[in-house]
Amino acid sequence: METKAMVDTLFGMSGPFFAALGAALAVSLAGFGSAKGVGIAGEAATGVVVEDPDKFGSTLILTLLPGTQGIYGFLIGFLVLFFTGMMPGGTMIDISLEMGLKIFAACLPVGLVGFVSGVAQGRVSAAGMNIVAKRPDHISKGMLYAAMVETYAIFAFLASLLMVLGIVM
Amino acid sequence: MIVKMEKLSAVALLEDKEAILSGLQRAQCIQMRPLEALESYEEIAALTEAGRADVYTLEQAASRYATALSAISAYAKKRSMFAPKPTVLFDQLEDEAMLARGEEICSTIEEIIAEISKLRAARSKDAFTRASLQPWADNDLPLELEGTRSVSVEYYLLPAKADMTQLEQLRQEQAPACVLKVISQDNEQQYLLAICHNRDKGALWDTLKGFGASRMSFSGLKGTALENIRALDASIAKTDQAIADCEARLRKVGEDIFPLQYSYDALTVKLQREKTGQVLRNTQKAFCFTGWVPATAREQALAILEKYHCYYELEEPVQEAGDEPPILLKNSKLVTPYEAVTNMFSPPSYWGFDPNNFVAVTYFIFFGMMMGDAGFGLLLFLGGLFLTKKAGMKGVAEVITMGGLSSMIWGIIFGSFFGDTISVVSDVFFGHRINITPILDPIGQAVVVMGLCLVLGLLHIFLGMGIKAYMLIKSGQIWTALFDVIFWILFILGLLLMLAGSFFGEPLSTIGKWMSLVCAVVLILTKDRESKNPIKRILKGIWGLYDISSYLSDVLSYSRILALGLATGVIAQVFNIIGTLFGGGIFGFLFFLVIFVIGSALNLGINTLGCYVHAARLHYVEFFGKFYESGGKLYTPLAANTKYVKVTK
């Protein structure tokens, strides 16, 4: 009997743990991706601005494009914390192991895709700085290439969002 | 609509050249092209010589003015970013008084800039000398003192790592009649004063050389190092003052640089006109040219030519002859802004189809759905209106304005005003929660909205295919239209009916099944119509059916509309949750306000950018991919293209 009680307690604790782990991964993996991506793009932008400080505005847009992954990840993490009541001032709901694992799984798309696409989008944006430097009229084409990468982050965000909402509502 | 172009070729007298070109430039009604493009070029070339463009002096002057303008820009009064450019009539571009004033300003600026650079050079020379004297400041001997009859005073630089005690030992052995003193030292050097008897001078130098020393001389300097440093400081301060005076003069000049800007633009306009000289050909008395004239400007162009003695003819372009006329689009006022979206991809080919009427409608819908919020829509609408009305911006600014309008409509459908701000504010600060029941809830009914997105996407793709079929039929390729486009549409519709049948039952499934089956067979049989070999034909046909996957991925791509629409609302909601962390009350409200403003600005920025590019992408990849013939070159008439003033007729 004692073993069963222990297992029950353990399972009872694991649910919230996995939900929190999911939220943490969504925020941090996507955040990694954006941090790296914005970093890569920012380095390239600096090179352009050294030559022509007036191009700050256009380089800023390209630099910020890989930043959305981090926001998507943060949103998912935030929603998980909010709906499970793990935020300060919230009342924590009862999270079974099954539910915890589901939330964990729901957080994976935005985290993983956010990580990879953030970096990739940063590289495309950095390459787009060439357009800003040499053909500034065509900057929107550079933005489009970067936005192509973002497509997959958007889909991952959509998948995570629908899953999280489906699980907690 | 793509405006029809005509080829205008004309011969006129050289004495009227300036007047004719000026008139054409003023009316902006012709895009010059090289005479080589004409069929009769050989004959013309035999009779004429190539025109020259005497642009050297003009370009020199223009580049002087440009340099002066960029030099003064840091000192000039800044024009508001949104203020429209001042307007000047085309005929007033040659105003002598203004041009003289511009020239005067330019030379004043050049003069001051030259003076500043002279002063800066002097200053940096002084600063350099001062830096090299600084380590010797503690030496109280006058620098010009070289010694007495039997004693010399010398200065040395010694590497910082040289060991002084070791050096001193060696010196006592080699050159005893000397005194060494370290005046100062820093990370790299030790600064050494040596007073030594002439007898030991050579021995001392040999010793010091062994430690890597080098001689230091103060040729031309009088007085102690400190006196010199003080004098240099005074001189630097004086130069700084002189530079500041020059800058003040620049600022004074910068108060009104309009004449210079005007002159620069007047020069550019003249330069643009002169440059057409390169595509003209001359005889001694006459010249000839050719160019594209849009049908809309035809009468204008002819009216100008009629005023002078000249011969001209107009021809229609011929596709088969390889004519590629430039593109001038003429659309209704609501559609024109969307030309900016289409042209970013590529203007349509002259022989193709102008999709802007359709782009206007679908871009409007998709942009609004992706934003999906009445509050942000209102901000975009007002902001865009401000930019277009106040700053006279066109194209993208107008697209954003209309997008704002569309967002307001979709925001009402989705029940979103800055996310759930109305509910949150009423609940937390007024104690009575006002719930808005949306017509369509993108979160609660996500699957329905997703379905709506996909259906809209499918219609968008069908629209593209429909245009393709229309163009094929128009050019007489009826069978291609039928087998490559229409049967595909029917095939996809059949599959959809089957899908619908699995939800709604008969008779949809049966109709869908047979419809798609028949279409599939037709598609398989007609894919490779040229081939005589039946096996190859069928195999290729079956392989061709695989294209269905590309249609599938195209349609699924439209689910991004839902995702971007949700993102706007969810970001806003999250900021509202953060904003209400401190509950109601006055401080809670102030905190909420700060978070709300910051969050909304961020949200608006990200999502406007996202909606703009992703709505564009849906058009470029999914829609244009079905029919669009790109590759047109925009019509760039001989016109007055200016930087600072707006030229009007």
Coordinates of N, CA and C in Angstrom, one line a residue, chain A residues 61 64-65 68 71-72 74-75 78-79 82 87-88 138 140-141 143-144 147-148 150-152 154-155 157-158 161-162 165 169, chain B residues 343-345 443 446 450 556-557 559-560 562-564 566-567 570-571 574 577-578 581 602 606 609 612-614 616-617 620-621:
Chain A
I61 N 14.4 46.8 -39.2 CA 13.3 45.9 -39.5 C 13.8 44.5 -39.7
L64 N 14.9 42.8 -36.6 CA 13.9 42.4 -35.7 C 13.1 41.2 -36.2
L65 N 13.1 40.9 -37.5 CA 12.3 39.8 -38.0 C 12.5 38.5 -37.3
T68 N 10.5 37.2 -33.7 CA 9.2 36.8 -33.4 C 9.1 35.4 -32.8
I71 N 8.9 35.6 -29.2 CA 7.6 36.1 -28.7 C 6.6 34.9 -28.8
Y72 N 6.6 34.1 -29.9 CA 5.7 33.0 -29.9 C 5.9 32.0 -28.8
F74 N 7.3 32.6 -25.9 CA 6.9 33.3 -24.7 C 5.4 33.2 -24.5
L75 N 4.7 33.4 -25.6 CA 3.2 33.4 -25.5 C 2.7 32.0 -25.0
F78 N 3.6 31.4 -21.5 CA 2.8 32.3 -20.6 C 1.4 31.7 -20.5
L79 N 0.8 31.3 -21.6 CA -0.5 30.7 -21.6 C -0.6 29.5 -20.7
F82 N -0.5 30.5 -17.2 CA -1.7 31.2 -16.8 C -2.8 30.2 -16.6
M87 N 1.1 30.9 -12.2 CA 1.7 32.3 -12.1 C 1.5 32.8 -10.6
P88 N 2.3 33.8 -10.2 CA 2.1 34.4 -8.9 C 0.6 34.9 -8.8
H138 N 15.0 47.8 -52.7 CA 14.4 46.4 -52.7 C 14.4 45.7 -51.4
S140 N 12.2 45.2 -49.3 CA 11.0 44.4 -48.9 C 11.2 43.0 -49.5
K141 N 12.0 42.9 -50.5 CA 12.3 41.5 -51.0 C 13.1 40.7 -50.0
M143 N 12.9 41.2 -46.8 CA 12.0 40.9 -45.8 C 11.2 39.7 -46.1
L144 N 10.8 39.6 -47.4 CA 10.0 38.4 -47.8 C 10.8 37.1 -47.6
A147 N 10.7 36.2 -44.2 CA 9.3 35.8 -43.8 C 9.0 34.4 -44.2
M148 N 9.6 34.0 -45.3 CA 9.4 32.6 -45.8 C 9.8 31.6 -44.7
E150 N 9.9 32.3 -41.5 CA 9.0 32.4 -40.4 C 7.7 31.6 -40.5
T151 N 7.3 31.3 -41.8 CA 6.1 30.5 -42.0 C 6.1 29.3 -41.1
Y152 N 7.2 28.6 -41.0 CA 7.2 27.4 -40.2 C 7.1 27.7 -38.7
I154 N 5.4 30.1 -37.6 CA 4.0 30.4 -37.4 C 3.1 29.2 -37.3
F155 N 3.4 28.2 -38.2 CA 2.7 26.9 -38.1 C 2.9 26.2 -36.8
F157 N 3.7 27.6 -34.0 CA 3.0 28.4 -33.0 C 1.5 28.0 -33.0
L158 N 1.0 27.9 -34.2 CA -0.5 27.6 -34.3 C -0.7 26.2 -33.7
L161 N -0.4 26.4 -30.0 CA -1.5 27.2 -29.4 C -2.8 26.3 -29.3
L162 N -3.1 25.7 -30.5 CA -4.3 24.9 -30.5 C -4.3 23.8 -29.5
L165 N -4.7 25.2 -25.9 CA -6.0 25.6 -25.6 C -6.9 24.4 -25.5
M169 N -8.8 23.9 -21.9 CA -10.1 24.5 -21.9 C -11.2 23.4 -21.8
Chain B
N343 N 4.1 45.2 -57.9 CA 5.4 45.6 -58.6 C 6.6 45.1 -57.7
M344 N 6.4 44.9 -56.4 CA 7.4 44.5 -55.6 C 7.9 43.1 -56.0
F345 N 6.9 42.3 -56.5 CA 7.2 41.0 -57.1 C 7.8 41.2 -58.4
I443 N -10.7 31.7 -31.2 CA -10.1 30.7 -30.3 C -11.0 29.6 -30.0
A446 N -11.8 27.7 -33.4 CA -10.6 27.7 -34.2 C -10.7 26.9 -35.5
M450 N -10.3 28.2 -39.2 CA -9.3 27.5 -40.0 C -9.9 27.1 -41.3
L556 N -3.1 24.6 -47.8 CA -2.8 24.6 -46.4 C -2.0 25.8 -46.0
S557 N -1.3 26.4 -46.9 CA -0.5 27.5 -46.6 C -1.3 28.7 -46.1
S559 N -3.5 28.6 -43.9 CA -3.8 28.5 -42.4 C -3.0 29.5 -41.6
R560 N -2.0 30.1 -42.3 CA -1.2 31.1 -41.6 C -2.1 32.3 -41.3
L562 N -5.0 32.2 -40.0 CA -5.6 32.0 -38.7 C -4.5 32.2 -37.6
A563 N -3.3 31.7 -37.9 CA -2.2 31.8 -36.9 C -1.9 33.2 -36.6
L564 N -1.7 34.0 -37.7 CA -1.4 35.4 -37.5 C -2.5 36.2 -36.8
L566 N -4.7 34.9 -34.7 CA -4.6 34.5 -33.3 C -3.5 35.2 -32.5
A567 N -2.4 35.3 -33.2 CA -1.2 35.9 -32.5 C -1.5 37.3 -32.0
V570 N -3.8 37.0 -29.0 CA -3.2 36.4 -27.8 C -2.1 37.3 -27.2
I571 N -1.3 37.9 -28.0 CA -0.3 38.8 -27.5 C -1.0 39.9 -26.7
V574 N -2.1 38.6 -23.4 CA -1.1 38.3 -22.4 C -0.6 39.6 -21.8
I577 N -3.1 40.5 -19.2 CA -2.9 39.8 -18.0 C -1.8 40.4 -17.1
I578 N -0.7 40.7 -17.8 CA 0.4 41.3 -17.1 C 0.0 42.7 -16.5
L581 N -1.9 42.7 -13.2 CA -1.3 41.9 -12.1 C -1.6 42.7 -10.7
L602 N 4.3 47.3 -29.4 CA 5.1 46.2 -29.8 C 4.2 45.2 -30.7
I606 N 5.0 44.3 -34.7 CA 5.3 43.0 -35.2 C 4.2 42.5 -36.2
L609 N 4.0 44.3 -39.7 CA 5.0 43.8 -40.5 C 4.7 42.4 -41.0
Y612 N 1.7 42.4 -43.5 CA 2.1 42.9 -44.7 C 2.9 41.9 -45.6
V613 N 3.9 41.3 -45.0 CA 4.7 40.4 -45.8 C 3.9 39.1 -46.0
H614 N 3.2 38.6 -45.1 CA 2.6 37.3 -45.3 C 1.4 37.4 -46.2
A616 N 1.4 39.4 -48.7 CA 2.1 39.5 -49.9 C 2.5 38.2 -50.4
R617 N 3.1 37.4 -49.5 CA 3.6 36.1 -49.8 C 2.4 35.2 -50.4
Y620 N 2.2 36.2 -54.0 CA 3.3 35.9 -54.8 C 3.4 34.5 -55.1
V621 N 3.4 33.7 -54.1 CA 3.6 32.2 -54.3 C 2.4 31.5 -54.7

